[in-house]
Coordinates of C-alpha atoms in Angstrom, one line a residue:
X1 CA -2.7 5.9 -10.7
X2 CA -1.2 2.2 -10.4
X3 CA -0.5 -0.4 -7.8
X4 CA 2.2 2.0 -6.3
X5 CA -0.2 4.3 -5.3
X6 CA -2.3 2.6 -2.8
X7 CA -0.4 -0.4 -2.2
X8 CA -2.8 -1.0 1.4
X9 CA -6.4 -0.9 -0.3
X10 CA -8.4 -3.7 -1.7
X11 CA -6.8 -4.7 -5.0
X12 CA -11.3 -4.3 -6.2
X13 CA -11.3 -0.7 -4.9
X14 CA -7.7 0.4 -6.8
X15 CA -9.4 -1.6 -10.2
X16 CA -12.5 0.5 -9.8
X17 CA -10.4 3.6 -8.8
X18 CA -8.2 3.0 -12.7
X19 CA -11.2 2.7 -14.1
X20 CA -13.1 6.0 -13.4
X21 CA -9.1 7.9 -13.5
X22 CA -9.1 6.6 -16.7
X23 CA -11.7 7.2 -18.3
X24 CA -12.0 10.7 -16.9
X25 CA -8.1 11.3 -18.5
X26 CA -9.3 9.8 -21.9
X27 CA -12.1 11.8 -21.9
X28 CA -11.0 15.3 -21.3
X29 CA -7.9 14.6 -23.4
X30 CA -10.1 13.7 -26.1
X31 CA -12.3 16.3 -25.5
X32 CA -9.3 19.0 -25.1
X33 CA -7.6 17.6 -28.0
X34 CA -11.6 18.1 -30.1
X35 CA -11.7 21.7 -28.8
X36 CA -8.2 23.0 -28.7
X37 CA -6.5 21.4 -31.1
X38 CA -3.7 22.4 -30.0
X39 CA -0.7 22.4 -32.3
X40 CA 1.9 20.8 -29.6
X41 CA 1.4 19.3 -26.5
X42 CA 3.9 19.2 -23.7
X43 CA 3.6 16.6 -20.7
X44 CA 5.7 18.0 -17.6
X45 CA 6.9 15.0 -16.1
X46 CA 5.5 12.7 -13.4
X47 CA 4.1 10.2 -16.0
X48 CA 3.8 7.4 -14.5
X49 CA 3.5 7.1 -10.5
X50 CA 5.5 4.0 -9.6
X51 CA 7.8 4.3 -13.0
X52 CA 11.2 4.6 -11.2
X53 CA 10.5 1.4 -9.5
X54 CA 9.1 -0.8 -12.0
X55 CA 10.9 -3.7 -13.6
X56 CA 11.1 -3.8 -17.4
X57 CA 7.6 -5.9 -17.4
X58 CA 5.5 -3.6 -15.4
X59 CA 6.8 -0.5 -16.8
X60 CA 5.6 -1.5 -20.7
X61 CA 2.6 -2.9 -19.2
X62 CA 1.9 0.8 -18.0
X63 CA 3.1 2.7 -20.8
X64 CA 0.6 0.5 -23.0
X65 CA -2.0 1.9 -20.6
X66 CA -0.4 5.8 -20.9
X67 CA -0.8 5.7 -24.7
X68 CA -4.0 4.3 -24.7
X69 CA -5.5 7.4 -22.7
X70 CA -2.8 10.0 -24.0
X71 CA -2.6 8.5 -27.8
X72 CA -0.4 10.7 -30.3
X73 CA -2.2 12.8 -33.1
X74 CA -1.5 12.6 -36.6
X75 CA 0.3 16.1 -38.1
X76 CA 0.5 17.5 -34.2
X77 CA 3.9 17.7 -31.9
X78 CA 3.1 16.0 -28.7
X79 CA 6.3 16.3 -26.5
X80 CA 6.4 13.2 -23.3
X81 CA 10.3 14.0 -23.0
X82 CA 10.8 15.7 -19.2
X83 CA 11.0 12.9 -16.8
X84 CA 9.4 13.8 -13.0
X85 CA 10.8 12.2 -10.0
X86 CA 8.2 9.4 -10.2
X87 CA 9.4 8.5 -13.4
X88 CA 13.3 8.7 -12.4
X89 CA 13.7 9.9 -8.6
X90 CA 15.0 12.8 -7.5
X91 CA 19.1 14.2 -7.2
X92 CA 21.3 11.7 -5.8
X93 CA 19.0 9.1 -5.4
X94 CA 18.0 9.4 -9.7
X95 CA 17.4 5.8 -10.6
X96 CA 20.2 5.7 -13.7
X97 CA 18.1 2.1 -14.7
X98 CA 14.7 4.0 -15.1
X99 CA 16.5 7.4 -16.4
X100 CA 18.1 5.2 -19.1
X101 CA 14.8 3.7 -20.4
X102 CA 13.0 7.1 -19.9
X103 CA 15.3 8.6 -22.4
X104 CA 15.3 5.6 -24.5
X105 CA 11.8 5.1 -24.9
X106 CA 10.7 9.6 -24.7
X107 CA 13.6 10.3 -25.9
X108 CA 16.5 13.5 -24.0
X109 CA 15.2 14.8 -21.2
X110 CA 16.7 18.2 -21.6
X111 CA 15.6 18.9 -25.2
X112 CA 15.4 22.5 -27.0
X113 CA 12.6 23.6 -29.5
X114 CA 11.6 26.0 -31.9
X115 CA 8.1 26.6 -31.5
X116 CA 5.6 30.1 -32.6
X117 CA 9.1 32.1 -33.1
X118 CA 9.9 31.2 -29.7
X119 CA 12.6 28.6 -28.4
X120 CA 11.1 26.0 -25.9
X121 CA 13.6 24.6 -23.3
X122 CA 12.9 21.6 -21.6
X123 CA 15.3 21.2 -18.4
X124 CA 15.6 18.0 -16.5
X125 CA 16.1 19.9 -13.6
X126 CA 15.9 16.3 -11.4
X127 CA 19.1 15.2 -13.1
X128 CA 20.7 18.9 -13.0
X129 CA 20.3 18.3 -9.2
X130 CA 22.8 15.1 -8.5
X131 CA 25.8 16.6 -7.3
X132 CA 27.8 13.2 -7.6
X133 CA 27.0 11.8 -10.4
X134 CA 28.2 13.2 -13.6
X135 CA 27.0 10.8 -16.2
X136 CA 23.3 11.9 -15.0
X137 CA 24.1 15.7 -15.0
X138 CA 26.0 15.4 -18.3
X139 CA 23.3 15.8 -20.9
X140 CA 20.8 18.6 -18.8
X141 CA 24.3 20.3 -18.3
X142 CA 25.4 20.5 -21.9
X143 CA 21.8 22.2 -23.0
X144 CA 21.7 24.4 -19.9
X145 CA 25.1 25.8 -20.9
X146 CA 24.5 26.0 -24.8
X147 CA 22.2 28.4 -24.4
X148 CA 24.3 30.9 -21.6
X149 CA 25.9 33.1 -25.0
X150 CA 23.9 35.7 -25.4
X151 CA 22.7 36.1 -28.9
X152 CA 21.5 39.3 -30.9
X153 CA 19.0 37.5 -32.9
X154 CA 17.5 36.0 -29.7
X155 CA 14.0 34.6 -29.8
X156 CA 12.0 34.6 -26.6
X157 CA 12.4 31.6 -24.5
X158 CA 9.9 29.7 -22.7
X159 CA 11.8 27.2 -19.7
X160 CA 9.8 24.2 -18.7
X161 CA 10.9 22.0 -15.6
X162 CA 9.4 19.3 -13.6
X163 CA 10.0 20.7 -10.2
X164 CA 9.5 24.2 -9.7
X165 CA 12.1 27.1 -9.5
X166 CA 13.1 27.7 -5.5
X167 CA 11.0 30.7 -4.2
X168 CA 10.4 32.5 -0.5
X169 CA 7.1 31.6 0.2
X170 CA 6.6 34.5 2.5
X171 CA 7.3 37.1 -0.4
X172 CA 6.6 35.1 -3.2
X173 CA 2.7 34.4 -3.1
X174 CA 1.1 31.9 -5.3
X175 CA -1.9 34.2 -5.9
X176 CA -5.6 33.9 -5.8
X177 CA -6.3 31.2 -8.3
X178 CA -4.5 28.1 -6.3
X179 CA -6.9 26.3 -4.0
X180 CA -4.8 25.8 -0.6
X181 CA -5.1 28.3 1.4
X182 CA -1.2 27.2 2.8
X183 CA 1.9 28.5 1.7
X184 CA 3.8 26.7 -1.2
X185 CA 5.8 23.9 0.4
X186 CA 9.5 23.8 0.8
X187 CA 10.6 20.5 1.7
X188 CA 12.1 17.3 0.4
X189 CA 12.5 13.7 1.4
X190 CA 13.2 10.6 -0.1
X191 CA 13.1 11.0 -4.2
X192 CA 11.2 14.1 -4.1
X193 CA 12.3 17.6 -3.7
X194 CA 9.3 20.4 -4.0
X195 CA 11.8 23.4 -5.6
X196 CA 15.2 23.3 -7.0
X197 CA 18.3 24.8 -5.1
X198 CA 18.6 28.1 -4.8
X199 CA 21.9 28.1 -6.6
X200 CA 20.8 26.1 -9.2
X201 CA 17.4 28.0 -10.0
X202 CA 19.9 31.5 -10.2
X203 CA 22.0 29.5 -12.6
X204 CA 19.3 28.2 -14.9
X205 CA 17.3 31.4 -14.9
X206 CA 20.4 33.2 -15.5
X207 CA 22.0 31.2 -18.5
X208 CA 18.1 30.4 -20.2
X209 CA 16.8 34.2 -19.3
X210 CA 13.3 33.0 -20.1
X211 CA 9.9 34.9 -20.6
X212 CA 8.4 32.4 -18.6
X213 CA 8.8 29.5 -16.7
X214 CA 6.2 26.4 -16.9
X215 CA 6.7 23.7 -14.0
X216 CA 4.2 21.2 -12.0
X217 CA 5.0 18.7 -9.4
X218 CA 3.0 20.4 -7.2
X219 CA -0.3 19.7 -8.4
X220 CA -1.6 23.1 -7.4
X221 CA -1.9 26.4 -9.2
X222 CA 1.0 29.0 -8.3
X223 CA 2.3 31.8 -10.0
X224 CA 5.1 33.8 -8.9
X225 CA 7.8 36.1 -10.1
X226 CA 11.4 35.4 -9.9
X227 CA 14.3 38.1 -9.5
X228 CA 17.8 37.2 -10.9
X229 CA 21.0 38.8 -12.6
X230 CA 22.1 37.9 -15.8
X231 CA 25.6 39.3 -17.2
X232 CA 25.0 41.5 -14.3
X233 CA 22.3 43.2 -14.8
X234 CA 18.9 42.5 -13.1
X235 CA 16.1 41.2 -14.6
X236 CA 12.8 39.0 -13.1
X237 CA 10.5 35.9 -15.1
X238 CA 7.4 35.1 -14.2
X239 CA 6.6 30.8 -13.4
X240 CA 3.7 29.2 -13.1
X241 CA 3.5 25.7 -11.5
X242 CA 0.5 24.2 -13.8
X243 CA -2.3 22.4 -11.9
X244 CA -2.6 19.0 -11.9
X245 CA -5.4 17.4 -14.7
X246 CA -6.1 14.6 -12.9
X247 CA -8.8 13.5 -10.4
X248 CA -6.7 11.8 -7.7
X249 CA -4.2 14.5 -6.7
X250 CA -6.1 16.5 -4.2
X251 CA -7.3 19.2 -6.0
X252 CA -11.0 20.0 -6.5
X253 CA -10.7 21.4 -9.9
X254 CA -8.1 19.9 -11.9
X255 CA -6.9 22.0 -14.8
X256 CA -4.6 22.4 -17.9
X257 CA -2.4 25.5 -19.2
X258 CA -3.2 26.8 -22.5
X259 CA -0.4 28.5 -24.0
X260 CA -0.6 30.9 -26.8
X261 CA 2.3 32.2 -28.9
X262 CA 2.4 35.1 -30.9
X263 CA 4.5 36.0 -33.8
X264 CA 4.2 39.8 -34.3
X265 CA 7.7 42.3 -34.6
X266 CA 5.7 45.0 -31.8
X267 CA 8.2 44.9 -29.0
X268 CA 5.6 46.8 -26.7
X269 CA 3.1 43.4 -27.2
X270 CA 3.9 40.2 -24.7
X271 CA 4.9 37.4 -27.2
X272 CA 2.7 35.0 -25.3
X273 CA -0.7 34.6 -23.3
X274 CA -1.7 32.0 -21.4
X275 CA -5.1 30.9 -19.1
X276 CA -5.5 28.1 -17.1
X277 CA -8.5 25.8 -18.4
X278 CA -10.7 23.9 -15.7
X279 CA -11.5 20.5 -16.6
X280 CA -15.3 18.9 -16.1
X281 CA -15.9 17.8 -12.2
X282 CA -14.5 15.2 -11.6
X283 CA -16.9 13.4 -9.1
X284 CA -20.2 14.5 -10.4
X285 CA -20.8 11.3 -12.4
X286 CA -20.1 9.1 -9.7
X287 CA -22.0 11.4 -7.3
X288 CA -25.1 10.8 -9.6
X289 CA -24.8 7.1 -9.5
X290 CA -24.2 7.1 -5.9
X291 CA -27.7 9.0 -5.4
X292 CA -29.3 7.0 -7.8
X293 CA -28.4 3.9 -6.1
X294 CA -28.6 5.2 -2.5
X295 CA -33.0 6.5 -3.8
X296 CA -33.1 2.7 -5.4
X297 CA -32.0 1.1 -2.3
X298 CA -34.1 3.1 -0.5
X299 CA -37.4 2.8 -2.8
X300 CA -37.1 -0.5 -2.7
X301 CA -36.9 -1.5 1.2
X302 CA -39.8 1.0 1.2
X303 CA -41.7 -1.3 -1.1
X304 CA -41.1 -4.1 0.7
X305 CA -40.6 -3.5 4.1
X306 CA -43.7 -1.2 4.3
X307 CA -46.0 -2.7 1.3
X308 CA -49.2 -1.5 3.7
X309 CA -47.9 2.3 3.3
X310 CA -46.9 2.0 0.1
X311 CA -50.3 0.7 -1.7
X312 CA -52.0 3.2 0.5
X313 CA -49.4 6.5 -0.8
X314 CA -50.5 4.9 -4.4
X315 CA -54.2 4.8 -3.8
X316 CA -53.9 8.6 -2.7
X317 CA -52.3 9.5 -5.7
X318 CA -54.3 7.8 -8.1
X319 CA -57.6 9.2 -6.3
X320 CA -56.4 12.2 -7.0
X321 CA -55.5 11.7 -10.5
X322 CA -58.9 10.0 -11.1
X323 CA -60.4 13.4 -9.7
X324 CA -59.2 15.3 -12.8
X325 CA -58.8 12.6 -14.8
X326 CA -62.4 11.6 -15.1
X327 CA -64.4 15.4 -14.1
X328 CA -66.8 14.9 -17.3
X329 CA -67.4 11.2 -17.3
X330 CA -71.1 9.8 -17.2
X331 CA -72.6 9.0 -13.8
X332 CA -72.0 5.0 -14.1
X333 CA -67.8 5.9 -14.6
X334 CA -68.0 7.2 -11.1
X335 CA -68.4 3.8 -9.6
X336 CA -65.5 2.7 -7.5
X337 CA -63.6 0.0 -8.2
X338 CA -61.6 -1.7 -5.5
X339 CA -57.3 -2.3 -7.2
X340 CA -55.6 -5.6 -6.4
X341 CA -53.3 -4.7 -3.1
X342 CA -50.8 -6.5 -2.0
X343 CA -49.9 -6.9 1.7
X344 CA -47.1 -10.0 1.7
X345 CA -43.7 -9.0 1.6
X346 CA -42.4 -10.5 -2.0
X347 CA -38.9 -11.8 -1.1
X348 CA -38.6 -13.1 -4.5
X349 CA -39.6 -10.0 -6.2
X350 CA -37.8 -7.7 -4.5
X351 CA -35.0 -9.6 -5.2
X352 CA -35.3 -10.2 -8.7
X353 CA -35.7 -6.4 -9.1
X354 CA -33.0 -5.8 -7.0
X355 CA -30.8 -7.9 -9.5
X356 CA -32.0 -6.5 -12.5
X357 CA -31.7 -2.4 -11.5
X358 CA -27.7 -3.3 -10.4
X359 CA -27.4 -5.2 -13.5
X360 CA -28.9 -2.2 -15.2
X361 CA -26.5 -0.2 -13.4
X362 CA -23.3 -1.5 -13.9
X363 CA -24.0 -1.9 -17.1
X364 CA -24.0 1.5 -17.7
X365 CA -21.5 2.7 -15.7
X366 CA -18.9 -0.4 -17.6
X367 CA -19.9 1.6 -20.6
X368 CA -19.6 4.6 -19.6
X369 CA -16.1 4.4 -17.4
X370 CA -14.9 1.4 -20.2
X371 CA -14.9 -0.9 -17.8
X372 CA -14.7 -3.9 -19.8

């Protein structure tokens, strides 16, 4: 989240908003990072949300941000490289200014990698899309087309892609674990697109024949299984657009793709698993605070509004404790003693508490959410 997401609200609300997204990024990532360890990392695009508008300034000042939250660990591959169409637009309309310092700061776009015995393929898909421009198709082109030969020592090949492969939403089913109930979107509109052409998914599937497809985008699980011919004979590859992991993008449970390659010689064994991994709640923290401060509130117009009911609720309670309390002391204990009660309404002290207990309050939630 930046100041391009909710240009209309309160600049207070959006600060608070960063806050709480970033500190619930930090700390899964942290936490998945503890857990997992896994050995690479891949980002699928849609780093930043206003990135393909942003002058130079803004941009770095976001990217300092980014690596503060996503931070690069020592002896493991973390791979930022495939651009989404918040980062450089979408086809046509690709900003060639914020593609250029993409690339130069995350280095190609359409990258390939040898991973677990397997050969990862990262496909900037958005660029492969412009139709006009070559000098933005150029470098996604040359990759997709390097790897068309087929080879007889072949390792299995894993596609990843921003934007998702084009499906038929009426055959193709996302499956029980994605939330909406809705069918998968096809649609596009200005700098966004939510599957590839047609055409162009048959040609990539067909010239990178890969075990599996990894793509995001639409921030929702789906998995789905795509038919297509290569050298003519038929063959299908399962993709799975990976849910989103943060807390903002209208999911209820965001969630992260673990991938797990193996390295045996069985042919009869799939050279790969992988599980989606739910992330914490994301709005049970703030839900607590919010009941905490809504009982505080509460208590405390209680107290003052209604100090007559309140001394009398307290009386009640400690006649009752008294009963058990003192059931063996000597006759003279039994005396009643009249408290101190207090009938005024104490402007002053309500107030003073009611300063304190926020204090109190923000002061943990600054330390917790890192605030300040």
């Amino acid at each position: 989240m930046d100041d391009y997401s909710y240009p209309g609200r309160p600049a207070i609300v959006n600060w608070f908003a960063r806050q709480l997204i970033d500190n619930y990024h930090k700390r899964n990532y942290e936490h998945v990072m503890s857990l997992l360890d896994p050995d690479t990392t891949v980002f699928l695009g849609d780093l930043f949300d206003g990135g393909r508008n942003w002058n130079d300034l803004d941009w770095f000042e976001e990217f300092r941000r980014f690596n503060e939250i996503y931070y690069k660990r020592p002896n493991r591959r973390t791979i930022m490289s495939l651009p989404g169409n918040h980062d450089i637009g979408f086809g046509e309309t690709v900003n060639v200014t914020s593609l250029e310092r993409f690339k130069a700061i995350f280095g190609p776009t359409s990258s390939i990698h040898d991973i677990g015995n397997h050969t990862l393929v990262l496909l900037d898909t958005i660029s492969l899309s412009d139709y006009q421009n070559p000098n933005v198709t150029r470098d996604p082109l040359t990759v997709l087309n390097s790897l068309a030969p087929i080879s007889t020592n072949e390792k299995p090949r894993i596609l990843m892609s921003h934007v998702p492969l084009y499906r038929f939403p009426d055959k193709q089913t996302c499956g029980p674990l994605r939330e909406s109930t809705k069918k998968f979107p096809i649609m596009k509109g200005e700098q966004y697109q939510t599957v590839i052409d047609y055409e162009l998914s048959q040609e990539v599937l067909s010239k990178i024949r890969p075990k599996i497809v990894f793509s995001g985008d639409d921030h929702d699980y789906c998995h789905v299984t795509h038919p297509y011919k290569s050298q003519g004979v038929d063959q299908t590859a399962d993709e799975i657009t990976v849910k989103s992991c943060s807390m903002n993008m209208g999911v209820q449970y965001p969630a992260i793709q673990l991938l797990s390659l193996n390295t045996h010689d069985d042919e009869t064994r799939e050279t790969y698993e992988t599980q989606m991994c739910y992330l914490p709640a994301p709005y049970a923290a703030l839900k607590g605070y919010l009941f905490t401060l809504i009982f505080n509130i509460s208590f405390f117009a209680f107290v003052f509004l209604l100090p007559r009911s309140y001394n009398a609720i307290v009386d009640r309670t400690l006649d009752k404790l008294g009963s058990i309390t003192n059931k063996y002391d000597l006759p003279v204990a039994h005396q009643k003693v009249g408290l101190p009660q207090v009938f005024e309404r104490d402007l002053v002290g309500m107030t003073t508490t009611s300063v304190i207990t926020a204090i109190s309050v923000l002061v943990v939630f600054s330390v917790y959410f890192g605030a300040f």
